[in-house]
Short mmCIF file of C-alpha atoms in Angstrom, two decimals:
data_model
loop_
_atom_site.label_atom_id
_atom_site.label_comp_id
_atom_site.label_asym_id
_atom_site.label_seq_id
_atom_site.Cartn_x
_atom_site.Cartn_y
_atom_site.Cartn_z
CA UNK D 1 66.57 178.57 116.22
CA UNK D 2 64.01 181.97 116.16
CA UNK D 3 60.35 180.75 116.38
CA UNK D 4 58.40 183.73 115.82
CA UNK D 5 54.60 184.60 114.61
CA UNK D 6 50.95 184.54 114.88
CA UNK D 7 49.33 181.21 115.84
CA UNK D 8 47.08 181.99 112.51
CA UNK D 9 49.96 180.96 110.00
CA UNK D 10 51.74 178.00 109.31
CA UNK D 11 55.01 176.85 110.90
CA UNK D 12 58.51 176.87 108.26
CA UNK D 13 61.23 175.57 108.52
CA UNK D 14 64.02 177.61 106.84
CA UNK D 15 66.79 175.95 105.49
CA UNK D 16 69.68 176.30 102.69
CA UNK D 17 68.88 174.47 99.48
CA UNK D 18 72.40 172.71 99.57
CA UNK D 19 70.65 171.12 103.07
CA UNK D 20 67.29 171.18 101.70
CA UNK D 21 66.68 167.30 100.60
CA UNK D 22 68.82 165.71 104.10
CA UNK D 23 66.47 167.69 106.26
CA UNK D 24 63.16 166.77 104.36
CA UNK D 25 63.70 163.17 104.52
CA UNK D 26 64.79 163.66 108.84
CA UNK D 27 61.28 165.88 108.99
CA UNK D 28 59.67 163.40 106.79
CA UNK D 29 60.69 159.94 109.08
CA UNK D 30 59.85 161.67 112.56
CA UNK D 31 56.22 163.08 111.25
CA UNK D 32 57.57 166.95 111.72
CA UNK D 33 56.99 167.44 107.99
CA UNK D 34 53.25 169.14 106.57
CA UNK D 35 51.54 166.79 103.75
CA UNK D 36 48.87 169.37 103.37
CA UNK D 37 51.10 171.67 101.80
CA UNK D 38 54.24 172.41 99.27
CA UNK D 39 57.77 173.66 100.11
CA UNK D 40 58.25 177.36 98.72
CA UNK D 41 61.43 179.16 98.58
CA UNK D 42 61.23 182.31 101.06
CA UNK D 43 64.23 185.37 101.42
CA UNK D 44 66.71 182.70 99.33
CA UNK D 45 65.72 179.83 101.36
CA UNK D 46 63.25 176.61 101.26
CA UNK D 47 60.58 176.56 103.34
CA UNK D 48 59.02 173.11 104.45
CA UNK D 49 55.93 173.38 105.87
CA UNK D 50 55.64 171.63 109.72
CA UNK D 51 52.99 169.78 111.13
CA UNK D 52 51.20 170.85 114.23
CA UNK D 53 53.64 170.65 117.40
CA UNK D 54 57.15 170.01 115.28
CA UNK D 55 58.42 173.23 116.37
CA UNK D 56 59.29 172.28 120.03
CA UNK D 57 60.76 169.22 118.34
CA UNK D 58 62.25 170.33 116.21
CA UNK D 59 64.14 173.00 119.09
CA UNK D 60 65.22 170.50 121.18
CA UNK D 61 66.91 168.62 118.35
CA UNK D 62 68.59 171.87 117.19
CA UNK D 63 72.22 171.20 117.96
CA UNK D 64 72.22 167.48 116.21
CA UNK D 65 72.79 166.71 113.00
CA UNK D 66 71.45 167.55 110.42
CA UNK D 67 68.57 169.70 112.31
CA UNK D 68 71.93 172.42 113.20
CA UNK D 69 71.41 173.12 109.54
CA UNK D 70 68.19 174.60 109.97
CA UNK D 71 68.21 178.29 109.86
CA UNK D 72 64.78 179.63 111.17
CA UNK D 73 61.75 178.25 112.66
CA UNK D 74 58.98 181.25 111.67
CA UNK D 75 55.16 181.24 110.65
CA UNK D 76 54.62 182.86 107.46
CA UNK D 77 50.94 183.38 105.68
CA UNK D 78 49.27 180.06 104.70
CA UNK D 79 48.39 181.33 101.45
CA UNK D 80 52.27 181.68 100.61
CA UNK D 81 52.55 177.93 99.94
CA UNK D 82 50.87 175.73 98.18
CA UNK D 83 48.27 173.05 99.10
CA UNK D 84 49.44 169.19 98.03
CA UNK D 85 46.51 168.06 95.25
CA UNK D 86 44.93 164.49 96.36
CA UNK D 87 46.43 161.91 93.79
CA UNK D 88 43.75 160.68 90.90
CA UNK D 89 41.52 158.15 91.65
CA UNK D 90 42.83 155.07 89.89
CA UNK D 91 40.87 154.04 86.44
CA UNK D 92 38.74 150.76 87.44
CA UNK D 93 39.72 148.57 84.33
CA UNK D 94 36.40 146.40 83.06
CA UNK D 95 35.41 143.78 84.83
CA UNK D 96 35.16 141.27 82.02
CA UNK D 97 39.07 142.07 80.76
CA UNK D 98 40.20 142.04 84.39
CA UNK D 99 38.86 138.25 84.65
CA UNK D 100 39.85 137.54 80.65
CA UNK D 101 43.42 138.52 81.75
CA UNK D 102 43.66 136.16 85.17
CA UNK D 103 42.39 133.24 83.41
CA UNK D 104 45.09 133.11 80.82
CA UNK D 105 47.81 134.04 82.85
CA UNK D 106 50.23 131.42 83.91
CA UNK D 107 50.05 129.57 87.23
CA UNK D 108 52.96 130.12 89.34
CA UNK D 109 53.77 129.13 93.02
CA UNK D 110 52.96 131.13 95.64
CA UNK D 111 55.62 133.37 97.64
CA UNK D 112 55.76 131.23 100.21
CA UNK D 113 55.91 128.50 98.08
CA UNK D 114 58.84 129.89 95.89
CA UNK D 115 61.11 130.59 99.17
CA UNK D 116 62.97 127.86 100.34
CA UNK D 117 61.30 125.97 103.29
CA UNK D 118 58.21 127.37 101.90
CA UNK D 119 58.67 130.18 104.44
CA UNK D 120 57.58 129.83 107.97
CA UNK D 121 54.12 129.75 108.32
CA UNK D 122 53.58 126.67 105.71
CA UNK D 123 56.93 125.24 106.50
CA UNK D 124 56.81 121.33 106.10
CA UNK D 125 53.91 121.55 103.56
CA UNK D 126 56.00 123.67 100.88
CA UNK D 127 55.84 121.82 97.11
CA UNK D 128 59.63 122.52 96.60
CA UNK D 129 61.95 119.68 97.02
CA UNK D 130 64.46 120.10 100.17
CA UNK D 131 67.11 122.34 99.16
CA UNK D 132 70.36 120.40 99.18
CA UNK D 133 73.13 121.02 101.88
CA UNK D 134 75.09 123.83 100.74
CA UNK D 135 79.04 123.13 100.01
CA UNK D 136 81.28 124.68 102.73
CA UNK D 137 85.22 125.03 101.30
CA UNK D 138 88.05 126.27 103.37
CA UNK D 139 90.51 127.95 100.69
CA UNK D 140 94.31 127.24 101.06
CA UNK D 141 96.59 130.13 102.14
CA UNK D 142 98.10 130.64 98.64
CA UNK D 143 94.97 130.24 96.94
CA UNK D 144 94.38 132.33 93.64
CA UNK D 145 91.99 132.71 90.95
CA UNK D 146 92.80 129.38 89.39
CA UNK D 147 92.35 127.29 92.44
CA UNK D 148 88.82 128.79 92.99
CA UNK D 149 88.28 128.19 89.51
CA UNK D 150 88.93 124.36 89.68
CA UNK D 151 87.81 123.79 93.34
CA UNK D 152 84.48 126.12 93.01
CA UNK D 153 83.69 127.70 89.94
CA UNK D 154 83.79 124.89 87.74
CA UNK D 155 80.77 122.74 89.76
CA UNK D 156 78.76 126.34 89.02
CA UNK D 157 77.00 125.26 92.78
CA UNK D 158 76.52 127.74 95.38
CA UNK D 159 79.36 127.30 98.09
CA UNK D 160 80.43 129.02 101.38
CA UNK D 161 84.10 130.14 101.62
CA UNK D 162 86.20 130.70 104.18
CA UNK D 163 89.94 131.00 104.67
CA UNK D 164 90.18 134.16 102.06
CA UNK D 165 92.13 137.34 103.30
CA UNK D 166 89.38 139.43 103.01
CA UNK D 167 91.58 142.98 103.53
CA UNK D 168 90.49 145.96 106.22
CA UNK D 169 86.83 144.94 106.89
CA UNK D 170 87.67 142.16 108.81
CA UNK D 171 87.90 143.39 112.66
CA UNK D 172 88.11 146.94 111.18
CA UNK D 173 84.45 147.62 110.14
CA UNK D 174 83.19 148.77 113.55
CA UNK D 175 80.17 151.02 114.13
CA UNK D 176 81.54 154.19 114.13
CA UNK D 177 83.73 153.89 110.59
CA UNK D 178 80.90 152.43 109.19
CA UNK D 179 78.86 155.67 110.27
CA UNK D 180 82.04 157.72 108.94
CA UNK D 181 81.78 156.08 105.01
CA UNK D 182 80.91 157.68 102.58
CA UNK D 183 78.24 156.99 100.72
CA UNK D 184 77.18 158.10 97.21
CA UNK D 185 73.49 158.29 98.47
CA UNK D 186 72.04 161.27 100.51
CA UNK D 187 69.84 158.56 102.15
CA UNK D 188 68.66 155.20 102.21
CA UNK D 189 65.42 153.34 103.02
CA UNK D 190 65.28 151.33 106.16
CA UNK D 191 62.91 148.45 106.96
CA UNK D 192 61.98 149.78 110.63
CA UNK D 193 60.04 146.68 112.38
CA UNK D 194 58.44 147.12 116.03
CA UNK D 195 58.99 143.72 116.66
CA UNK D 196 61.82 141.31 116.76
CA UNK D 197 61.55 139.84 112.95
CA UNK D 198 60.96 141.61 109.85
CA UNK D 199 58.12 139.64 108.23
CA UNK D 200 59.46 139.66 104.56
CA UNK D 201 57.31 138.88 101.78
CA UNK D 202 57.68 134.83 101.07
CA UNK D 203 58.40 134.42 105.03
CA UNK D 204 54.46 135.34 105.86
CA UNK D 205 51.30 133.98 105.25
CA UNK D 206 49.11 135.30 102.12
CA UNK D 207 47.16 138.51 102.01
CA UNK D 208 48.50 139.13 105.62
CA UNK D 209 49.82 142.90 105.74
CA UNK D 210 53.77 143.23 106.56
CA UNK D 211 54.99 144.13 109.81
CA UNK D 212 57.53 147.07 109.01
CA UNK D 213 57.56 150.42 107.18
CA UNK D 214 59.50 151.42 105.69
CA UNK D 215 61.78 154.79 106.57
CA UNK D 216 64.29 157.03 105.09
CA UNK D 217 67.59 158.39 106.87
CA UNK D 218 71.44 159.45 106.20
CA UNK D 219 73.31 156.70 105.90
CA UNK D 220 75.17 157.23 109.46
CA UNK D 221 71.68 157.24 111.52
CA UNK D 222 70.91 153.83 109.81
CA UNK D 223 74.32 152.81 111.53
CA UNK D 224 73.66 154.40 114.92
CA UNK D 225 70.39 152.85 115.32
CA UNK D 226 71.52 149.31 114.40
CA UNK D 227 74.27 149.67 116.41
CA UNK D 228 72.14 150.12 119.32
CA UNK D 229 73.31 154.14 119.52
CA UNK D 230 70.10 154.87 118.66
CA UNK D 231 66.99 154.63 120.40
CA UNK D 232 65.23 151.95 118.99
CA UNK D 233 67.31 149.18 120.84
CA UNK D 234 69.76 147.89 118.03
CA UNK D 235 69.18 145.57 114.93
CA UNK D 236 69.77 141.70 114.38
CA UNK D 237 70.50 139.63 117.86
CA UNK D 238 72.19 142.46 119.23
CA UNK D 239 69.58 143.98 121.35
CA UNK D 240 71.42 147.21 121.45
CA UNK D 241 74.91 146.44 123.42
CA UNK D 242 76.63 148.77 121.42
CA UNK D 243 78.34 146.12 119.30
CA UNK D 244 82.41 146.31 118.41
CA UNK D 245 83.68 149.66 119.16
CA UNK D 246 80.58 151.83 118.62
CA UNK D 247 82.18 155.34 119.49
CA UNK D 248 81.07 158.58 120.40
CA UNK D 249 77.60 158.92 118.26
CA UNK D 250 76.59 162.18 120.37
CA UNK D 251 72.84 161.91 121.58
CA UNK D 252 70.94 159.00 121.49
CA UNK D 253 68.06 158.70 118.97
CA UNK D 254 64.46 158.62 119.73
CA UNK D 255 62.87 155.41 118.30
CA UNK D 256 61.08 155.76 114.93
CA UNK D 257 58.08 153.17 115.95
CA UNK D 258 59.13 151.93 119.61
CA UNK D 259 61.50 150.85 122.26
CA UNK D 260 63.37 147.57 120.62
CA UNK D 261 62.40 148.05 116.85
CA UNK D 262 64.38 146.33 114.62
CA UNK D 263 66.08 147.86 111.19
CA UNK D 264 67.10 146.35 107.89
CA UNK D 265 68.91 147.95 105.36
CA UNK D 266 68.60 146.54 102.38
CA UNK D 267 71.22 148.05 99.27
CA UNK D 268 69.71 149.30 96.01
CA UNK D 269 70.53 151.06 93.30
CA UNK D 270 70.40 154.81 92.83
CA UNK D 271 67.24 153.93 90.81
CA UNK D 272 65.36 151.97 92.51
CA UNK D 273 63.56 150.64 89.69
CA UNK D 274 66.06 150.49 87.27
CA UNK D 275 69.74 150.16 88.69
CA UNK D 276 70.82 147.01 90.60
CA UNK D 277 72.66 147.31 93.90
CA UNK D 278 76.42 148.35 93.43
CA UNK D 279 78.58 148.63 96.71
CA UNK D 280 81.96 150.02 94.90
CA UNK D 281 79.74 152.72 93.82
CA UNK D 282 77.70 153.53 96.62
CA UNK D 283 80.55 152.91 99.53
CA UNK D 284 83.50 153.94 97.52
CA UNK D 285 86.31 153.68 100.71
CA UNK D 286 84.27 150.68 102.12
CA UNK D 287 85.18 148.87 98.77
CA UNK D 288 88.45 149.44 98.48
CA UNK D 289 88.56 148.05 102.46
CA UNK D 290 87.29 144.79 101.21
CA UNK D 291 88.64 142.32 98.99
CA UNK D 292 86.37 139.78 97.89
CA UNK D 293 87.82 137.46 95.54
CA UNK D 294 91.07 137.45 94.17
CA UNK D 295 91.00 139.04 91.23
CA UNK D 296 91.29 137.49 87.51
CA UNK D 297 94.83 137.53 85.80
CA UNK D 298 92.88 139.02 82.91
CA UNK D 299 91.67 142.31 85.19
CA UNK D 300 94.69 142.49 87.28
CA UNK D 301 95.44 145.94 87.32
CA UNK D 302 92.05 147.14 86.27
CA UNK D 303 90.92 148.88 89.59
#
């Protein structure tokens, strides 16, 4: 990288459009990124605007991924990008329709009351009734779409199955072919949690602010840091051993919040707000690793 300029302008980084939305999301979740002002293109190139001290950063994290892809590190005049408006203030709706609109709304339980246990700060004084043991079946060898359908299906009860050849994943998924998959997303959004539990909504008490943020990254880096190759300690009970077979993941990853944070990755959509999660489609070779069920002898053949 070239870092070059009067301490007057503003910092750029210079990078390719095809890299351009990878390396504003890995600006964006280490804080390197501006949010006073706009990208710009410059010579051919976008220009993202850095905040004050990213450019030392962002030179010793030149030869990783996907920070290789920058280009340039220059300062350019301020006045050649644009400052980021402040978002509207929100309308205040009237008083008397806000209240109008609470009263005849329906009364429903409360998030911790609609998880089951009643989640774990009013555990034991939940108004659910005890959820009821959940059926465990061990499939035969041989077992085929029929026999789930008369042993499982048919009671339409949740159940927990084991016995079924599930294909590739099992003892194959380690950490570093999970970080090779491909997936259909240029990112995803991580729960990143400083401490040991990710206080979901349901599983904390009400009005009490959540304990994670949330953070986007490549696919791969959510991998490396759960796997404990990164530098936030590892995800789950692991604790950062380096689980089954982690491989080579090339330098280790500075923590996003600090030393032992926890991730949780959590599969959506490409529309967040519209499209429901769909693994085939957004791990493509993962899914045809993994066989689930077996299949219907009306969709045999199907794909």
């Amino acid at each position: 990288l070239a870092t070059q300029g009067r301490m007057s302008d503003v910092a750029v980084a210079l990078v390719p459009a095809a890299s351009a939305k990878a390396l504003k999301d890995a600006l964006k979740v280490r804080g390197w990124l501006s949010t006073a002002r706009r990208p710009a293109m410059v010579g051919g190139r976008i220009a993202f605007p850095l905040a004050d001290g990213a450019e030392d950063a962002i030179a010793l994290a030149a030869s990783t991924p996907p920070f290789c892809d920058i280009e340039a590190v220059e300062r350019i005049a301020t006045d050649a990008l644009a400052v980021k408006k402040a978002p509207p203030p929100q309308k205040q709706k009237p008083h008397s329709a806000h209240k109008a609109r609470v009263a005849a709304a329906p009364t429903r339980p409360r998030a911790q009351e609609r998880s089951f246990g009643g989640g774990a700060a009013v555990r034991g004084s939940s108004m659910l009734p005890p959820a009821a043991a959940v059926q465990r079946v061990e499939a035969a060898s041989d077992a085929d779409y029929e026999w789930l359908q008369r042993q499982v299906f048919s009671g339409r009860r949740p159940a927990v199955l084991s016995g079924l050849p599930l294909g590739e994943c099992v003892g194959g998924w380690s950490a570093d072919r999970l970080a090779r998959a491909h997936c259909a997303s240029p990112s995803v959004s991580v729960h990143v949690c400083a401490s040991s539990t990710v206080d979901l909504a349901g599983h904390r008490p009400a009005n009490t602010p959540r304990n994670f943020v949330f953070r986007s990254m490549p696919f791969a880096e959510a991998v490396r840091r759960c796997s404990g190759s990164g530098g936030g300690g590892g995800g789950g009970d692991g604790g950062g051993d380096g689980g089954d077979g982690g491989g080579d993941f090339g330098p280790i990853l500075e923590p996003l919040l600090n030393a032992g944070e926890r991730y949780y990755l959590r599969s959506v959509g490409g529309d967040t707000r519209k499209e429901a999660a769909d693994f085939p489609r957004t791990f493509p070779d993962l899914a045809r690793e993994c066989n689930l069920l077996p299949p219907r002898p009306d969709k045999e053949g199907d794909g």
